[in-house]
Coordinates of C-alpha atoms in Angstrom, one line a residue:
M17 CA 81.0 -10.4 109.2
A18 CA 80.7 -8.5 105.8
K19 CA 78.3 -10.0 103.2
L20 CA 79.5 -10.8 99.7
N21 CA 79.2 -8.2 97.1
R22 CA 76.9 -9.1 94.1
D23 CA 79.8 -8.5 91.6
S24 CA 82.3 -10.5 93.5
L25 CA 83.8 -13.9 92.4
A26 CA 83.1 -15.3 95.8
L27 CA 79.4 -14.8 95.3
V28 CA 79.5 -16.8 92.1
V29 CA 81.5 -19.6 93.7
L30 CA 79.0 -19.6 96.7
L31 CA 75.9 -19.7 94.5
G32 CA 77.5 -22.4 92.4
C33 CA 78.1 -24.5 95.5
I34 CA 74.4 -23.9 96.6
T35 CA 73.2 -25.1 93.3
A36 CA 75.6 -28.0 93.4
L37 CA 73.9 -29.8 96.2
G38 CA 71.7 -31.6 93.6
P39 CA 74.4 -33.0 91.3
L40 CA 76.6 -33.7 94.4
S41 CA 73.8 -35.9 95.8
T42 CA 73.3 -37.8 92.5
D43 CA 76.9 -38.1 91.2
M44 CA 79.0 -38.8 94.3
Y45 CA 77.7 -42.4 94.9
L46 CA 77.2 -43.5 91.3
A47 CA 80.3 -45.9 91.4
S48 CA 78.6 -47.6 94.3
L49 CA 75.4 -48.6 92.6
P50 CA 76.4 -51.9 91.2
S51 CA 77.9 -52.8 94.7
L52 CA 74.7 -51.7 96.4
A53 CA 72.7 -54.2 94.3
Q54 CA 75.0 -57.0 95.5
L55 CA 75.1 -55.7 99.1
Y56 CA 71.3 -55.5 99.5
R57 CA 70.8 -58.6 97.2
T58 CA 68.5 -56.8 94.9
D59 CA 68.5 -55.8 91.1
A60 CA 69.6 -52.7 89.2
A61 CA 66.0 -51.3 88.8
T62 CA 65.6 -51.3 92.6
V63 CA 69.0 -49.7 93.3
Q64 CA 68.1 -47.0 90.7
L65 CA 65.1 -46.1 92.8
T66 CA 67.6 -44.4 95.1
L67 CA 68.1 -41.9 92.2
S68 CA 64.5 -41.7 91.0
A69 CA 63.2 -41.3 94.7
F70 CA 65.7 -38.5 95.1
L71 CA 64.3 -36.7 92.0
A72 CA 60.7 -37.3 93.0
G73 CA 61.4 -35.6 96.3
F74 CA 63.4 -32.9 94.5
A75 CA 60.5 -32.3 92.1
A76 CA 57.6 -32.1 94.7
T77 CA 59.5 -29.8 97.1
Q78 CA 60.5 -27.3 94.5
L79 CA 56.8 -26.2 94.3
V80 CA 57.1 -25.3 98.1
Y81 CA 60.5 -23.6 98.3
G82 CA 59.8 -20.9 95.7
P83 CA 56.6 -19.5 97.2
L84 CA 58.1 -19.8 100.7
S85 CA 61.2 -17.7 99.6
D86 CA 58.9 -15.2 97.9
R87 CA 57.1 -14.7 101.2
F88 CA 59.9 -15.1 103.9
G89 CA 63.1 -14.4 101.9
R90 CA 65.7 -16.6 100.2
K91 CA 68.2 -16.9 103.0
P92 CA 66.2 -18.4 105.9
V93 CA 64.4 -20.8 103.8
L94 CA 67.8 -21.9 102.2
L95 CA 69.3 -22.4 105.7
V96 CA 66.5 -24.8 106.6
G97 CA 66.8 -26.7 103.4
V98 CA 70.6 -27.2 103.8
M99 CA 70.2 -28.5 107.4
I100 CA 67.7 -31.1 106.2
F101 CA 70.2 -32.1 103.6
V102 CA 72.9 -32.6 106.2
L103 CA 70.7 -34.7 108.6
A104 CA 69.4 -36.9 105.7
S105 CA 72.9 -37.5 104.4
I106 CA 73.7 -39.0 107.8
G107 CA 70.6 -41.1 107.6
C108 CA 71.6 -42.5 104.2
A109 CA 74.9 -43.5 105.6
L110 CA 73.3 -45.5 108.5
A111 CA 70.5 -47.1 106.3
P112 CA 70.1 -50.8 107.1
S113 CA 68.2 -51.8 104.0
I114 CA 67.6 -50.7 100.4
E115 CA 64.2 -49.5 101.4
A116 CA 65.6 -47.4 104.2
L117 CA 68.2 -46.0 101.8
I118 CA 65.5 -45.1 99.2
G119 CA 63.4 -43.3 102.0
W120 CA 66.4 -41.3 103.2
R121 CA 67.3 -40.3 99.7
F122 CA 63.8 -38.9 99.3
V123 CA 64.3 -36.8 102.5
Q124 CA 67.9 -35.8 101.4
A125 CA 66.2 -34.4 98.1
L126 CA 63.8 -32.3 100.3
G127 CA 66.9 -30.4 101.4
A128 CA 69.0 -30.4 98.4
C129 CA 66.5 -28.9 96.1
S130 CA 66.5 -25.7 98.1
G131 CA 69.8 -24.8 96.6
V132 CA 68.7 -25.1 93.0
V133 CA 65.5 -23.3 93.4
L134 CA 66.8 -20.4 95.6
G135 CA 70.1 -20.1 93.7
R136 CA 68.3 -19.4 90.4
A137 CA 65.8 -17.0 92.2
M138 CA 68.8 -15.1 93.8
V139 CA 70.3 -14.6 90.4
R140 CA 67.0 -13.3 89.1
D141 CA 66.8 -11.0 92.1
L142 CA 70.2 -9.4 91.4
F143 CA 70.6 -9.4 87.5
E144 CA 68.5 -8.6 84.4
R145 CA 68.1 -11.0 81.4
E146 CA 71.5 -11.0 79.6
R147 CA 73.5 -10.4 82.7
A148 CA 71.4 -13.1 84.4
A149 CA 72.2 -15.5 81.6
R150 CA 75.9 -14.7 81.9
M151 CA 75.7 -15.2 85.7
M152 CA 73.9 -18.5 85.2
S153 CA 76.7 -19.6 82.8
M154 CA 79.4 -18.6 85.2
I155 CA 77.6 -20.7 88.0
A156 CA 77.2 -23.5 85.6
M157 CA 81.0 -23.5 85.0
A158 CA 81.5 -23.7 88.9
L159 CA 78.7 -26.2 89.0
G160 CA 80.4 -28.3 86.3
L161 CA 83.2 -29.0 88.7
T162 CA 80.8 -31.1 90.9
P163 CA 80.1 -33.9 88.4
A164 CA 83.7 -33.8 87.4
V165 CA 85.1 -34.3 90.8
A166 CA 82.3 -36.0 92.7
P167 CA 82.4 -39.4 90.9
V168 CA 86.2 -39.5 91.2
L169 CA 86.1 -38.7 94.8
G170 CA 83.2 -41.1 95.3
G171 CA 85.1 -43.9 93.6
Y172 CA 88.0 -43.6 95.8
L173 CA 85.9 -43.2 98.9
H174 CA 84.1 -46.4 97.9
A175 CA 87.2 -48.3 97.1
H176 CA 89.0 -47.3 100.5
L177 CA 86.4 -46.6 103.0
G178 CA 83.1 -48.2 101.7
W179 CA 79.9 -46.7 100.2
Q180 CA 78.8 -45.0 103.5
A181 CA 81.8 -42.7 103.3
N182 CA 80.2 -40.9 100.3
F183 CA 77.2 -39.8 102.4
V184 CA 79.3 -38.9 105.4
A185 CA 81.3 -36.6 103.0
M186 CA 78.0 -35.1 101.7
A187 CA 77.0 -34.3 105.3
L188 CA 80.2 -32.5 106.0
I189 CA 80.1 -30.5 102.7
G190 CA 76.5 -29.5 103.5
L191 CA 77.5 -28.4 107.0
A192 CA 80.3 -26.2 105.6
L193 CA 77.9 -24.8 103.1
W194 CA 75.4 -24.0 105.9
L195 CA 78.0 -22.1 107.8
S196 CA 79.0 -20.1 104.6
I197 CA 75.4 -19.1 103.9
A198 CA 74.8 -18.0 107.5
L199 CA 77.9 -15.9 107.6
L200 CA 78.5 -14.6 104.2
L201 CA 75.3 -14.4 102.1
A202 CA 73.0 -11.4 102.1
E203 CA 69.2 -11.6 101.6
S204 CA 68.5 -10.9 97.9
N205 CA 64.6 -10.7 98.0
Q206 CA 63.6 -7.1 98.2
R207 CA 60.1 -7.7 96.8
R208 CA 58.6 -10.0 99.4
D209 CA 55.0 -11.1 98.7
P210 CA 52.9 -11.6 101.8
A211 CA 50.3 -13.6 99.7
A212 CA 52.9 -15.9 98.0
T213 CA 52.1 -18.8 100.3
R214 CA 48.3 -18.6 100.2
I215 CA 46.8 -21.3 98.0
G216 CA 44.8 -19.0 95.9
P217 CA 47.6 -16.6 94.9
M218 CA 50.0 -19.5 94.6
L219 CA 47.8 -21.4 92.1
H220 CA 47.1 -18.0 90.3
N221 CA 50.9 -17.5 89.9
F222 CA 51.4 -21.0 88.6
A223 CA 48.5 -20.7 86.1
T224 CA 50.0 -17.4 84.8
L225 CA 53.3 -19.0 84.2
I226 CA 51.8 -22.1 82.4
R227 CA 49.8 -19.8 80.1
H228 CA 53.0 -18.0 79.0
Q229 CA 54.0 -19.8 75.8
R230 CA 57.7 -18.8 75.9
F231 CA 58.0 -20.0 79.6
R232 CA 56.5 -23.4 78.5
G233 CA 59.0 -23.6 75.7
Y234 CA 62.1 -22.7 77.9
V235 CA 60.9 -25.2 80.5
A236 CA 60.5 -27.9 78.0
C237 CA 64.0 -27.3 76.8
I238 CA 65.3 -27.6 80.3
A239 CA 63.3 -30.7 81.2
F240 CA 64.2 -32.7 78.1
C241 CA 67.8 -31.6 78.1
Y242 CA 68.2 -32.6 81.7
G243 CA 66.2 -35.8 81.0
G244 CA 69.0 -36.9 78.6
L245 CA 71.7 -36.0 81.1
F246 CA 69.9 -38.0 83.9
S247 CA 69.6 -41.0 81.6
F248 CA 73.4 -40.9 81.5
I249 CA 73.7 -40.4 85.2
S250 CA 71.4 -43.2 86.1
G251 CA 72.5 -45.8 83.5
S252 CA 76.2 -45.1 82.8
S253 CA 77.6 -46.9 85.8
F254 CA 75.9 -50.1 84.8
V255 CA 76.8 -49.9 81.2
L256 CA 80.4 -48.8 81.6
M257 CA 81.2 -51.1 84.5
E258 CA 79.1 -54.2 83.5
V259 CA 79.2 -54.0 79.7
F260 CA 82.6 -52.5 79.2
G261 CA 84.1 -53.9 82.4
I262 CA 85.8 -50.8 83.8
S263 CA 86.5 -50.3 87.6
E264 CA 84.8 -47.9 90.0
T265 CA 87.8 -45.6 89.9
A266 CA 87.9 -45.7 86.1
F267 CA 84.3 -44.9 85.9
G268 CA 84.8 -41.8 88.0
Y269 CA 87.4 -40.6 85.4
C270 CA 85.0 -41.4 82.5
F271 CA 82.3 -39.4 84.1
G272 CA 84.6 -36.6 84.8
L273 CA 85.6 -36.6 81.1
V274 CA 82.0 -36.2 80.1
V275 CA 81.7 -33.2 82.4
I276 CA 84.4 -31.4 80.2
G277 CA 81.8 -30.9 77.6
Y278 CA 79.4 -29.3 80.1
I279 CA 82.1 -27.0 81.4
G280 CA 83.0 -26.0 77.8
G281 CA 79.5 -25.3 76.9
A282 CA 79.0 -23.2 80.0
M283 CA 82.3 -21.2 79.3
I284 CA 81.0 -20.4 75.8
G285 CA 77.7 -19.2 77.2
A286 CA 79.5 -17.1 79.8
R287 CA 81.8 -15.6 77.1
F288 CA 79.4 -14.8 74.3
T289 CA 75.8 -14.5 75.7
V290 CA 75.9 -10.8 76.4
R291 CA 77.3 -10.2 72.9
L292 CA 75.1 -12.6 70.9
G293 CA 72.0 -12.9 73.0
V294 CA 70.2 -15.7 74.9
D295 CA 68.4 -17.1 71.8
R296 CA 71.5 -17.6 69.6
M297 CA 73.3 -19.4 72.3
L298 CA 70.2 -21.5 72.9
Q299 CA 70.1 -22.6 69.3
L300 CA 73.6 -23.8 69.5
G301 CA 72.9 -25.7 72.7
V302 CA 69.8 -27.6 71.5
G303 CA 71.6 -28.5 68.3
C304 CA 74.5 -30.1 70.3
C305 CA 72.0 -32.1 72.3
A306 CA 70.3 -33.4 69.3
L307 CA 73.6 -34.2 67.5
G308 CA 75.3 -35.9 70.5
G309 CA 72.2 -38.0 71.1
V310 CA 71.7 -39.2 67.6
L311 CA 75.4 -39.9 67.2
M312 CA 75.3 -42.1 70.2
A313 CA 72.3 -44.0 69.0
V314 CA 73.8 -44.6 65.6
L315 CA 77.1 -45.9 67.1
A316 CA 75.2 -48.2 69.5
L317 CA 72.8 -49.5 66.8
T318 CA 75.7 -50.2 64.5
A319 CA 77.6 -52.1 67.1
D320 CA 74.5 -54.2 67.9
Q321 CA 73.5 -54.9 64.3
F322 CA 76.9 -55.8 63.0
G323 CA 78.5 -57.4 66.2
Q324 CA 81.4 -54.9 66.3
S325 CA 83.3 -54.4 69.5
W326 CA 82.2 -51.2 71.2
H327 CA 84.8 -49.1 72.9
W328 CA 83.7 -47.1 76.0
F329 CA 84.6 -43.9 74.2
S330 CA 81.8 -44.6 71.7
L331 CA 79.5 -43.8 74.6
V332 CA 81.5 -41.1 76.3
G333 CA 82.4 -39.2 73.1
P334 CA 78.9 -38.5 71.9
M335 CA 78.0 -37.6 75.5
L336 CA 80.7 -34.9 75.5
I337 CA 78.8 -33.3 72.6
Y338 CA 75.5 -33.8 74.5
T339 CA 76.8 -32.2 77.7
A340 CA 78.3 -29.3 75.8
G341 CA 74.7 -28.7 74.7
V342 CA 73.4 -29.0 78.2
G343 CA 76.0 -26.4 79.5
L344 CA 74.7 -24.1 76.7
T345 CA 71.0 -24.7 77.0
M346 CA 70.2 -24.8 80.6
P347 CA 71.6 -21.4 81.7
Q348 CA 70.1 -19.6 78.7
A349 CA 66.7 -21.2 79.0
Q350 CA 66.6 -20.6 82.8
A351 CA 67.4 -16.8 82.3
G352 CA 65.0 -16.7 79.4
G353 CA 62.1 -18.4 81.4
L354 CA 62.7 -16.3 84.6
Q355 CA 63.2 -12.9 83.0
P356 CA 59.5 -11.9 82.4
F357 CA 58.5 -12.6 86.0
P358 CA 60.5 -10.5 88.6
Q359 CA 57.5 -10.4 91.0
M360 CA 57.3 -14.2 91.1
A361 CA 60.8 -15.4 90.5
G362 CA 60.7 -18.0 93.2
S363 CA 57.4 -19.4 91.9
A364 CA 58.8 -19.5 88.3
A365 CA 62.1 -21.3 89.4
S366 CA 60.0 -23.8 91.4
L367 CA 57.7 -24.7 88.5
M368 CA 60.7 -24.9 86.2
G369 CA 62.6 -27.2 88.6
F370 CA 59.4 -29.4 89.3
T371 CA 59.0 -30.1 85.6
Q372 CA 62.7 -30.7 85.0
M373 CA 62.9 -33.2 87.8
T374 CA 59.7 -34.9 87.1
V375 CA 60.7 -35.7 83.5
A376 CA 64.1 -36.8 84.6
A377 CA 62.7 -39.2 87.2
L378 CA 60.3 -40.7 84.8
V379 CA 63.1 -41.2 82.2
G380 CA 65.4 -42.6 84.9
I381 CA 62.7 -45.2 85.8
G382 CA 62.3 -46.1 82.2
V383 CA 66.1 -46.5 81.6
G384 CA 66.4 -48.6 84.8
H385 CA 63.8 -51.1 83.6
A386 CA 65.1 -51.2 80.0
L387 CA 68.8 -51.8 80.8
N388 CA 70.3 -55.0 79.4
Q389 CA 73.7 -56.2 78.3
T390 CA 74.0 -53.7 75.6
A391 CA 74.2 -49.8 75.5
L392 CA 71.0 -49.6 73.3
P393 CA 68.4 -48.5 75.8
L394 CA 70.7 -45.8 77.3
A395 CA 71.6 -44.5 73.9
F396 CA 68.1 -44.4 72.6
A397 CA 66.9 -42.6 75.7
I398 CA 69.6 -39.9 75.3
A399 CA 68.8 -39.5 71.5
A400 CA 65.1 -39.1 72.2
M401 CA 65.7 -36.4 74.8
G402 CA 68.1 -34.6 72.5
L403 CA 65.7 -34.5 69.7
L404 CA 62.9 -33.3 72.0
T405 CA 65.1 -30.5 73.3
A406 CA 65.6 -29.2 69.9
A407 CA 61.9 -29.6 68.9
S408 CA 60.9 -27.7 72.1
Y409 CA 63.0 -24.7 71.1
W410 CA 62.1 -24.5 67.4
L411 CA 58.4 -25.4 67.7
I412 CA 57.5 -23.6 70.9
V413 CA 60.0 -20.9 71.8
R414 CA 60.7 -19.7 68.3
R415 CA 57.1 -19.7 67.2
A416 CA 56.1 -17.6 70.4
A417 CA 58.9 -15.1 69.5

């Protein structure tokens, strides 16, 4: 069977689906979180460990997939990762306890993170800086459909078939993706490094990346930007469903509404990055993150101080602005961070993803323990992440330039 051409729309869609394994795994069962707390007779913080454990596995394994793909190629490593995801999704559906579900979620992450790391590395293999940023933005548009559709689909599956149906659906999607990769995707790594998996060269590569100031700045932008997004992912179902009293199905639509901002930001990036450059688009993105976060915190604080009734759109509206910033920031920062390192794109993508997921896991745990009967903990976490995103760009990336 013929392989996909690098300029084809089908390749964009396939790479988008590969990188979508992560958000699919986190977003599809969000409407089930409050019910899982009741089913397993535990609290919100424990149930949220199913998210944080996923991110912990996601972070740790990213340090492995990049060097492995630099050594053996992107495609064979990706096929192994996706099959792990399929098997672990089945394990999640059959989990008899919350502890078992947390464990299987950790294993599920070991497979899902292969898509994010190797999808980015493939883009770097095939395209240079500005075209890579445009490609990242196009993938981000395709990727944006996942958090728009997954919570809605997950809400319906939960309502009609139970929470296990979400993980069965993940397994079937993963299997279809595995077949598509095997049949349609060509190997993109033409500069395989036989020493990439040796401990000494691996540590040397990571040290080289860490010493590069612009790389550190771009990675900080990605990590804090995603930290705010994950704060919303981990806490929004409890706030929207328990504080505002909306249903599982309505939550899916609210979450889908937030994703409109992300898709809009990614569309702007895809349209204007080549013309205006990575850094101008990144300035706009970090500004939106800071603005959306601060606006949410102000609205939440006003409602808490003055006892005003707080409509759910006071949370969703500012998050629309924040996610527009995410759609602008992450593709540009990813392309800017990977561009100087063609010979170690896999390692660079691994370190980038490790930092991103580690920060998000820590923030998610903090939000889980801080949640109360108000929106203040969630709003303050998102505001802090938005401000740190902007500070990372202006104080690190711009100074290094």
